Amino acid sequence: MATAPLSRTPPTSRRGRSAPAGESEFGRCRSAAYAGLVSSDIPDLAALHALGPAQQPTYADRDAVDAAVARLRTAPPLVFAGECDDLKAKLAAVTRGEAFLLQGGDCAETFSGVTADNVRNKLRVLLQMAVVLTYAASVPVVKLGRLAGQYAKPRSSDLETRGDVTLPAYRGDAVNGYDFTAESRVHDPQRLVDVYNASASTLNLVRAFVTGGYADLRQVHTWNTDFVRDSVVGQQYEKLAHEIDRAMSFMKAIGADPDEFHRVDFHSSHEALVLEYEHAMTRIDSRTQLPYDVSAHFLWIGERTRQLDNAHVELLRHIQNPIGVKLGPSTTPDDALALAARLNPDNEAGRLTFITRFGAGKIRDGLPQLVEKVTAEGVNVAWVCDPMHGNTFEASSGYKTRAFGDVIDEVQGFFDVHHGLGTWPGGIHVELTGDDVTECVGGGEALLEADLGGRYESVCDPRLNRVQSLELAFLVAEMLRRA
């Protein structure tokens, strides 16, 4: 991929056209999208900031920002356009109901967490979950890590108060530090360069693991560490692993040994939040002369930044990567259709994923009208369930947590809605870790609120631990069987 400089001028506008008689609502929205900025050129940062983007850092030193952005513009790509196209093709299969998406990883990555053990542990739990879903439900699984770039987080408040001290809120290691000191909480643009370096290291480790034998299906037993193996769900996994062993022995006996047994395709994703980083990492592909954001294979727009006239929508609608949008309970069918028209005007399968985050108590009432209207308009979109963000609450101990039962209930509601409408429940998007943390209550381990302080390590939102993640995979596999 070439790293040709981007056009620094805002895209030109074109005159809109009248919707012909009988044109669908999606078609009318798509026509409106074409009436706006449609050039393949990327708007410059000044044009994007003129749109008043939400959830952005407040930098005091403009020269330092410019220096960081200039450094990033000359950095090699973290991913390649062809890899993004491969993922888009896989997500097209999800859109058609031929595959299932498993997307998972940290709520917020940290620079200190970029270690071989930490990266391996996250990869390991995702491989285990994918094996369970593939073997138990007999469906191809697209594996997408929430890693190598998930360093920025939107926050509900700009400030945090502890006692009589008020400081800027922690917005992820991409923006400021977690320590509650004035020096740590300064918004520092040099951290964007640190994000790039940390992401490069993470991707190097992931690629080494998935191509160096660790992802080989003959490793299914070694993926089960002691603390998981001793659990009920770990024993269930061991039983499945023995079945896989027998199946592989049979395949070997008849002379079959496909490459898919020895490696996996694994892709990266993060929320495209900090405009300076995503803009600097957008390059022109030398094959097609089209722009790709080479910071990750898949980018998504969050619930807080998905407004149609928002800078995040404006930036991401120009790139060729597959992209997602988080949709919460305030989303209307017209909102979803307008976003699809703006972000995927060609209605390309695999380009757009809607990631729903309603909460267990709202999904059965709120999701059907979205799916029904979007499907009726012929929109190609993959539907994915985020059962985490709508189910967060504060425990009596003061820890932010989630109940495993609520997570499962939202996923079940997601499947129920799609089953009732005859549509495909395309995947799950989960915040998880490969470690034995105590951040979410419930599950087979029956973690209580009193247990949260035992090993609460997240710097932002609570994650499922490895046992809970594996338990979720078995339960989703059973839902997929019925689907």
Coordinates of C-alpha atoms in Angstrom, one line a residue:
M1 CA 0.0 0.0 0.0
A2 CA 1.3 3.4 -0.9
T3 CA 1.2 6.2 1.7
A4 CA 0.3 9.0 -0.6
P5 CA -0.7 12.2 1.1
L6 CA -4.4 13.0 1.4
S7 CA -6.1 15.9 -0.2
R8 CA -6.2 18.7 2.4
T9 CA -9.3 20.3 0.8
P10 CA -12.8 19.6 1.8
P11 CA -14.8 17.4 -0.6
T12 CA -16.9 19.1 -3.3
S13 CA -20.6 19.0 -3.2
R14 CA -23.0 17.9 -5.9
R15 CA -26.5 18.9 -6.7
G16 CA -29.1 16.5 -5.3
R17 CA -31.8 14.8 -7.4
S18 CA -35.5 14.2 -6.9
A19 CA -36.5 10.8 -5.7
P20 CA -38.3 9.0 -8.5
A21 CA -41.8 7.7 -7.8
G22 CA -41.9 4.5 -5.9
E23 CA -38.3 4.9 -4.6
S24 CA -37.8 3.3 -1.1
E25 CA -37.0 5.3 2.0
F26 CA -33.5 4.0 2.0
G27 CA -33.2 5.1 -1.6
R28 CA -34.4 8.6 -0.7
C29 CA -31.9 8.7 2.2
R30 CA -29.2 7.5 -0.2
S31 CA -30.1 10.2 -2.7
A32 CA -29.8 12.8 0.1
A33 CA -26.3 11.4 1.0
Y34 CA -25.2 11.9 -2.5
A35 CA -26.4 15.4 -2.4
G36 CA -23.8 16.2 0.2
L37 CA -20.1 15.6 0.3
V38 CA -19.4 12.7 -2.0
S39 CA -15.8 13.1 -3.2
S40 CA -13.4 10.2 -2.4
D41 CA -11.1 12.9 -1.0
I42 CA -10.9 13.0 2.8
P43 CA -12.0 16.3 4.5
D44 CA -9.1 17.9 6.3
L45 CA -8.9 18.1 10.0
A46 CA -10.0 21.7 10.1
A47 CA -13.2 20.8 8.2
L48 CA -13.9 17.9 10.5
H49 CA -13.4 20.0 13.7
A50 CA -15.7 22.7 12.2
L51 CA -18.5 20.1 12.5
G52 CA -18.1 20.3 16.3
P53 CA -17.1 16.6 17.0
A54 CA -18.0 15.2 20.4
Q55 CA -15.7 13.3 22.8
Q56 CA -12.5 14.9 21.6
P57 CA -9.3 15.6 23.6
T58 CA -8.6 19.2 24.6
Y59 CA -5.0 19.9 23.6
A60 CA -3.3 23.0 25.0
D61 CA -0.2 22.9 22.7
R62 CA -1.3 23.1 19.0
D63 CA 2.3 22.7 17.8
A64 CA 2.7 19.5 19.7
V65 CA -0.5 18.2 18.1
D66 CA 0.7 19.0 14.6
A67 CA 4.0 17.3 15.4
A68 CA 2.3 14.1 16.5
V69 CA 0.0 14.1 13.5
A70 CA 2.9 14.7 11.1
R71 CA 4.8 11.8 12.7
L72 CA 1.8 9.5 12.3
R73 CA 1.3 10.5 8.7
T74 CA 4.7 9.1 7.8
A75 CA 4.4 5.9 9.9
P76 CA 4.0 2.6 8.0
P77 CA 0.5 1.2 7.9
L78 CA -0.5 -1.1 10.7
V79 CA -2.8 -3.1 8.4
F80 CA -3.1 -3.4 4.7
A81 CA -6.0 -2.6 2.3
G82 CA -6.1 -6.1 1.0
E83 CA -6.6 -7.4 4.6
C84 CA -9.5 -5.0 5.1
D85 CA -11.1 -6.3 1.8
D86 CA -10.7 -9.9 3.0
L87 CA -12.5 -9.0 6.2
K88 CA -15.2 -7.2 4.3
A89 CA -15.8 -10.3 2.2
K90 CA -16.1 -12.4 5.5
L91 CA -18.6 -9.9 6.9
A92 CA -20.6 -10.1 3.7
A93 CA -21.1 -13.8 4.5
V94 CA -22.3 -12.7 8.0
T95 CA -24.7 -10.3 6.3
R96 CA -26.1 -13.1 4.1
G97 CA -26.5 -15.4 7.2
E98 CA -23.7 -17.7 6.2
A99 CA -21.3 -16.9 9.1
F100 CA -21.2 -15.5 12.6
L101 CA -19.0 -12.7 14.0
L102 CA -17.2 -13.0 17.3
Q103 CA -15.7 -9.6 18.3
G104 CA -14.1 -9.3 21.7
G105 CA -11.4 -7.8 23.8
D106 CA -10.6 -5.1 26.4
C107 CA -12.9 -2.3 27.2
A108 CA -9.8 0.0 27.1
E109 CA -6.3 -1.2 26.3
T110 CA -3.4 0.2 28.3
F111 CA 0.2 0.7 27.3
S112 CA 1.3 -1.4 30.3
G113 CA -0.9 -4.2 29.0
V114 CA 1.1 -4.7 25.8
T115 CA 2.9 -7.9 27.0
A116 CA 3.3 -11.3 25.3
D117 CA 1.3 -12.9 28.2
N118 CA -1.5 -10.4 28.1
V119 CA -1.9 -10.5 24.3
R120 CA -1.7 -14.3 24.2
N121 CA -4.4 -14.6 27.0
K122 CA -6.8 -12.4 25.1
L123 CA -6.2 -14.3 21.8
R124 CA -6.5 -17.6 23.6
V125 CA -10.0 -17.0 25.0
L126 CA -11.2 -15.7 21.6
L127 CA -9.8 -18.9 19.9
Q128 CA -11.5 -21.1 22.5
M129 CA -14.8 -19.2 22.0
A130 CA -14.5 -19.5 18.2
V131 CA -13.8 -23.2 18.5
V132 CA -16.9 -23.8 20.6
L133 CA -19.1 -21.7 18.3
T134 CA -17.7 -23.4 15.1
Y135 CA -17.8 -27.0 16.3
A136 CA -20.9 -26.9 18.5
A137 CA -23.0 -24.8 16.2
S138 CA -21.5 -25.8 12.8
V139 CA -21.2 -22.3 11.6
P140 CA -18.1 -20.4 10.3
V141 CA -16.9 -17.8 12.8
V142 CA -15.3 -14.5 11.8
K143 CA -12.7 -13.6 14.5
L144 CA -12.3 -9.9 15.2
G145 CA -10.2 -8.6 18.1
R146 CA -11.1 -5.5 20.0
L147 CA -7.4 -4.8 20.3
A148 CA -4.4 -3.0 18.8
G149 CA -6.0 0.4 18.9
Q150 CA -8.7 0.4 21.6
Y151 CA -7.0 3.1 23.6
A152 CA -9.6 5.9 23.6
K153 CA -12.9 5.9 25.5
P154 CA -15.9 8.3 25.4
R155 CA -17.0 9.5 28.8
S156 CA -20.3 10.8 30.2
S157 CA -18.5 13.6 32.0
D158 CA -15.4 15.7 31.2
L159 CA -14.4 15.9 34.8
E160 CA -13.9 13.4 37.7
T161 CA -14.1 14.4 41.4
R162 CA -12.6 12.6 44.3
G163 CA -13.1 14.2 47.6
D164 CA -12.4 17.9 47.1
V165 CA -10.2 17.4 44.0
T166 CA -11.6 17.7 40.5
L167 CA -9.5 16.7 37.4
P168 CA -10.2 15.9 33.8
A169 CA -11.7 12.5 33.3
Y170 CA -9.6 9.6 32.2
R171 CA -10.3 9.1 28.4
G172 CA -8.0 6.2 27.8
D173 CA -4.3 6.0 27.4
A174 CA -4.6 7.6 23.9
V175 CA -5.5 10.8 25.6
N176 CA -4.3 10.9 29.3
G177 CA -3.1 8.8 32.2
Y178 CA -5.2 6.8 34.6
D179 CA -3.5 8.1 37.8
F180 CA -5.5 10.7 39.6
T181 CA -3.0 13.5 39.4
A182 CA -3.0 16.8 37.6
E183 CA 0.1 15.9 35.6
S184 CA -1.3 12.5 34.6
R185 CA -4.7 13.8 33.5
V186 CA -3.3 16.4 31.0
H187 CA -4.4 15.6 27.4
D188 CA -1.1 14.8 25.7
P189 CA -0.9 14.4 21.8
Q190 CA 2.3 12.5 22.1
R191 CA 0.2 9.6 23.4
L192 CA -1.2 9.2 19.9
V193 CA 2.2 8.2 18.7
D194 CA 2.5 5.9 21.7
V195 CA -0.9 4.3 20.6
Y196 CA 0.6 3.6 17.2
N197 CA 3.7 2.0 18.7
A198 CA 1.7 -0.1 21.2
S199 CA -0.7 -1.2 18.4
A200 CA 2.2 -2.2 16.2
S201 CA 3.7 -4.3 19.0
T202 CA 0.3 -6.0 19.7
L203 CA -0.3 -6.8 16.0
N204 CA 3.2 -8.3 15.7
L205 CA 2.5 -10.5 18.7
V206 CA -0.9 -11.6 17.3
R207 CA 0.5 -12.4 13.9
A208 CA 3.3 -14.4 15.5
F209 CA 0.8 -16.4 17.5
V210 CA -1.7 -17.1 14.7
T211 CA 1.0 -18.0 12.1
G212 CA 3.5 -19.7 14.4
G213 CA 1.5 -22.7 15.5
Y214 CA -0.3 -21.4 18.6
A215 CA -3.7 -21.2 16.7
D216 CA -3.3 -24.8 15.4
L217 CA -6.4 -26.9 16.2
R218 CA -4.1 -29.5 17.7
Q219 CA -3.6 -27.0 20.5
V220 CA -7.2 -27.0 21.7
H221 CA -6.3 -28.8 25.0
T222 CA -3.3 -26.5 25.8
W223 CA -5.6 -23.4 25.5
N224 CA -7.4 -24.6 28.6
T225 CA -5.4 -23.3 31.6
D226 CA -5.7 -24.7 35.1
F227 CA -8.2 -22.2 36.5
V228 CA -10.5 -22.8 33.6
R229 CA -10.0 -26.5 33.4
D230 CA -11.2 -26.9 37.0
S231 CA -14.5 -25.1 36.3
V232 CA -17.6 -26.8 35.1
V233 CA -17.4 -25.0 31.8
G234 CA -13.8 -25.9 31.5
Q235 CA -14.7 -29.6 31.8
Q236 CA -17.4 -29.1 29.1
Y237 CA -14.7 -27.6 26.9
E238 CA -12.4 -30.5 27.5
K239 CA -15.1 -32.9 26.3
L240 CA -15.5 -30.9 23.1
A241 CA -11.8 -30.8 22.6
H242 CA -11.6 -34.6 22.8
E243 CA -14.3 -34.7 20.1
I244 CA -12.3 -32.4 17.9
D245 CA -9.2 -34.6 18.5
R246 CA -11.2 -37.6 17.2
A247 CA -12.5 -35.7 14.2
M248 CA -9.0 -34.5 13.3
S249 CA -7.6 -38.1 13.7
F250 CA -10.2 -39.3 11.2
M251 CA -9.4 -36.5 8.8
K252 CA -5.7 -37.4 9.0
A253 CA -6.4 -41.0 8.5
I254 CA -8.1 -40.3 5.2
G255 CA -5.3 -38.0 4.1
A256 CA -7.0 -34.6 4.7
D257 CA -5.0 -31.9 6.4
P258 CA -6.2 -28.5 5.3
D259 CA -4.4 -25.3 6.2
E260 CA -7.4 -24.1 8.2
F261 CA -6.5 -26.7 10.8
H262 CA -3.1 -25.0 11.5
R263 CA -3.8 -21.2 11.3
V264 CA -6.7 -18.8 11.6
D265 CA -7.6 -15.4 10.1
F266 CA -7.6 -12.8 12.8
H267 CA -8.4 -9.1 12.4
S268 CA -8.2 -6.0 14.5
S269 CA -10.8 -3.4 15.4
H270 CA -11.4 -0.3 17.6
E271 CA -13.7 2.6 18.0
A272 CA -12.6 5.4 15.7
L273 CA -12.8 8.2 18.3
V274 CA -9.8 10.6 18.2
L275 CA -10.0 12.3 14.9
E276 CA -6.3 13.3 14.7
Y277 CA -5.2 9.6 15.0
E278 CA -7.7 8.2 12.5
H279 CA -7.2 11.0 10.0
A280 CA -3.4 10.7 10.1
M281 CA -3.7 6.9 9.6
T282 CA -5.9 7.2 6.5
R283 CA -3.9 6.5 3.3
I284 CA -4.5 6.1 -0.4
D285 CA -4.3 2.5 -1.5
S286 CA -1.9 2.2 -4.5
R287 CA -4.0 -0.6 -6.1
T288 CA -7.3 1.3 -6.2
Q289 CA -6.4 4.9 -5.4
L290 CA -9.1 4.8 -2.7
P291 CA -8.7 5.7 1.0
Y292 CA -8.3 3.2 3.8
D293 CA -7.8 3.8 7.5
V294 CA -4.8 1.6 8.1
S295 CA -4.9 1.8 11.9
A296 CA -7.2 -1.3 12.0
H297 CA -9.2 -3.6 9.7
F298 CA -12.5 -2.6 11.2
L299 CA -13.5 0.7 12.8
W300 CA -16.8 1.5 14.5
I301 CA -18.6 4.7 15.5
G302 CA -19.9 4.9 19.0
E303 CA -23.4 5.6 20.3
R304 CA -22.3 9.1 21.4
T305 CA -20.8 10.1 18.1
R306 CA -23.1 8.6 15.5
Q307 CA -25.1 11.7 14.7
L308 CA -25.5 12.0 10.9
D309 CA -23.9 15.4 10.7
N310 CA -21.1 14.4 13.1
A311 CA -17.4 14.5 12.1
H312 CA -17.0 10.8 12.8
V313 CA -19.7 9.8 10.3
E314 CA -18.2 12.3 7.8
L315 CA -14.7 10.8 8.1
L316 CA -15.6 7.1 8.1
R317 CA -18.0 7.4 5.2
H318 CA -15.1 8.1 2.9
I319 CA -12.8 5.1 3.9
Q320 CA -13.1 1.7 2.3
N321 CA -12.7 -0.4 5.5
P322 CA -15.7 -2.4 6.8
I323 CA -17.2 -0.2 9.5
G324 CA -19.8 -0.5 12.3
V325 CA -22.1 1.8 14.2
K326 CA -23.3 1.3 17.8
L327 CA -27.1 1.7 18.1
G328 CA -28.7 2.3 21.5
P329 CA -32.4 2.4 22.6
S330 CA -32.8 6.0 21.4
T331 CA -32.2 4.9 17.7
T332 CA -35.2 5.1 15.4
P333 CA -35.7 3.2 12.2
D334 CA -35.2 6.4 10.3
D335 CA -31.9 7.0 12.1
A336 CA -30.7 3.6 11.1
L337 CA -31.7 4.0 7.4
A338 CA -30.1 7.5 7.2
L339 CA -26.9 6.1 8.7
A340 CA -26.9 3.2 6.2
A341 CA -27.5 5.6 3.3
R342 CA -24.7 7.9 4.5
L343 CA -22.1 5.2 5.3
N344 CA -23.0 2.6 2.6
P345 CA -24.6 4.4 -0.3
D346 CA -23.8 1.6 -2.7
N347 CA -25.5 -0.9 -0.3
E348 CA -22.4 -3.2 -0.4
A349 CA -22.7 -6.3 1.7
G350 CA -20.0 -6.5 4.3
R351 CA -19.4 -2.8 4.4
L352 CA -21.7 -1.9 7.3
T353 CA -22.4 -3.6 10.7
F354 CA -25.1 -2.4 13.1
I355 CA -24.0 -3.2 16.7
T356 CA -27.0 -3.0 19.0
R357 CA -26.6 -2.1 22.7
F358 CA -30.1 -1.8 24.2
G359 CA -29.9 -3.5 27.6
A360 CA -31.6 -6.7 28.6
G361 CA -34.8 -4.9 29.6
K362 CA -35.2 -3.0 26.3
I363 CA -34.0 -5.2 23.5
R364 CA -37.1 -7.2 22.9
D365 CA -39.2 -4.0 22.6
G366 CA -36.7 -1.7 20.8
L367 CA -34.9 -3.9 18.3
P368 CA -37.8 -5.4 16.3
Q369 CA -38.8 -2.1 14.7
L370 CA -35.2 -1.4 13.6
V371 CA -34.6 -4.8 12.1
E372 CA -38.0 -4.9 10.4
K373 CA -37.7 -1.5 8.8
V374 CA -34.1 -1.9 7.7
T375 CA -34.8 -5.3 6.3
A376 CA -37.9 -4.2 4.5
E377 CA -35.9 -1.4 2.7
G378 CA -33.4 -4.0 1.4
V379 CA -30.4 -2.7 3.3
N380 CA -27.4 -5.0 3.4
V381 CA -26.2 -4.9 7.0
A382 CA -24.8 -7.4 9.5
W383 CA -26.7 -7.3 12.9
V384 CA -24.4 -7.8 15.9
C385 CA -25.3 -7.8 19.6
D386 CA -23.3 -5.8 22.2
P387 CA -24.8 -7.2 25.4
M388 CA -22.3 -5.3 27.7
H389 CA -22.9 -1.6 27.5
G390 CA -26.6 -1.5 28.2
N391 CA -26.3 -3.6 31.3
T392 CA -23.8 -1.7 33.5
F393 CA -24.6 -0.7 37.0
E394 CA -22.8 0.4 40.2
A395 CA -22.5 -2.3 42.9
S396 CA -23.1 -1.4 46.5
S397 CA -19.3 -1.6 47.0
G398 CA -18.9 1.2 44.4
Y399 CA -17.5 -0.9 41.7
K400 CA -18.9 -0.6 38.2
T401 CA -20.1 -4.1 37.2
R402 CA -22.4 -6.1 35.0
A403 CA -24.5 -9.2 35.8
F404 CA -23.7 -12.2 33.7
G405 CA -27.4 -13.1 33.7
D406 CA -28.2 -9.7 32.1
V407 CA -25.6 -10.3 29.4
I408 CA -27.1 -13.7 28.5
D409 CA -30.6 -12.3 28.6
E410 CA -29.8 -9.5 26.1
V411 CA -28.1 -12.0 23.7
Q412 CA -31.1 -14.3 24.0
G413 CA -33.4 -11.4 23.3
F414 CA -31.3 -10.5 20.3
F415 CA -31.7 -14.1 19.0
D416 CA -35.4 -14.1 19.8
V417 CA -36.1 -10.9 17.8
H418 CA -34.2 -12.2 14.8
H419 CA -35.9 -15.6 15.0
G420 CA -39.3 -13.9 15.1
L421 CA -38.5 -11.8 12.1
G422 CA -36.8 -14.5 10.1
T423 CA -33.5 -12.6 10.0
W424 CA -30.0 -13.6 10.9
P425 CA -28.5 -12.9 14.3
G426 CA -25.0 -12.1 12.9
G427 CA -22.7 -12.0 15.9
I428 CA -21.7 -10.8 19.4
H429 CA -19.4 -7.9 20.5
V430 CA -18.1 -8.5 24.0
E431 CA -15.8 -6.8 26.4
L432 CA -13.7 -9.6 27.9
T433 CA -10.2 -10.6 29.1
G434 CA -8.2 -13.8 29.1
D435 CA -7.5 -13.5 32.9
D436 CA -9.2 -14.6 36.1
V437 CA -10.6 -11.2 37.0
T438 CA -13.6 -10.4 39.2
E439 CA -15.4 -7.6 37.4
C440 CA -18.8 -9.0 36.4
V441 CA -21.0 -10.8 38.9
G442 CA -22.8 -14.1 38.3
G443 CA -22.0 -16.9 35.9
G444 CA -21.1 -20.5 36.7
E445 CA -18.6 -19.3 39.3
A446 CA -21.4 -17.4 41.0
L447 CA -19.3 -14.2 41.6
L448 CA -21.0 -11.9 44.1
E449 CA -20.7 -8.1 44.5
A450 CA -18.6 -8.8 47.5
D451 CA -16.1 -10.6 45.3
L452 CA -15.5 -7.7 42.9
G453 CA -12.6 -6.3 44.9
G454 CA -10.7 -9.6 44.7
R455 CA -9.2 -8.9 41.2
Y456 CA -10.8 -5.8 39.6
E457 CA -8.3 -4.7 37.0
S458 CA -10.2 -2.8 34.3
V459 CA -9.4 0.9 34.0
C460 CA -12.8 1.7 32.6
D461 CA -15.7 -0.8 32.2
P462 CA -16.1 -4.3 33.6
R463 CA -15.1 -7.3 31.4
L464 CA -16.1 -10.9 31.4
N465 CA -13.3 -13.1 32.7
R466 CA -12.2 -16.2 30.8
V467 CA -14.5 -18.7 32.5
Q468 CA -17.5 -16.4 31.9
S469 CA -16.5 -15.8 28.3
L470 CA -16.3 -19.5 27.6
E471 CA -19.6 -20.1 29.3
L472 CA -21.1 -17.4 27.1
A473 CA -19.7 -19.2 24.0
F474 CA -21.4 -22.4 24.9
L475 CA -24.7 -20.7 25.6
V476 CA -24.5 -18.7 22.3
A477 CA -23.6 -22.0 20.4
E478 CA -26.9 -23.5 21.7
M479 CA -28.8 -20.4 20.5
L480 CA -27.1 -20.7 17.1
R481 CA -28.2 -24.4 16.9
R482 CA -31.8 -23.3 17.3
A483 CA -31.4 -20.4 14.9

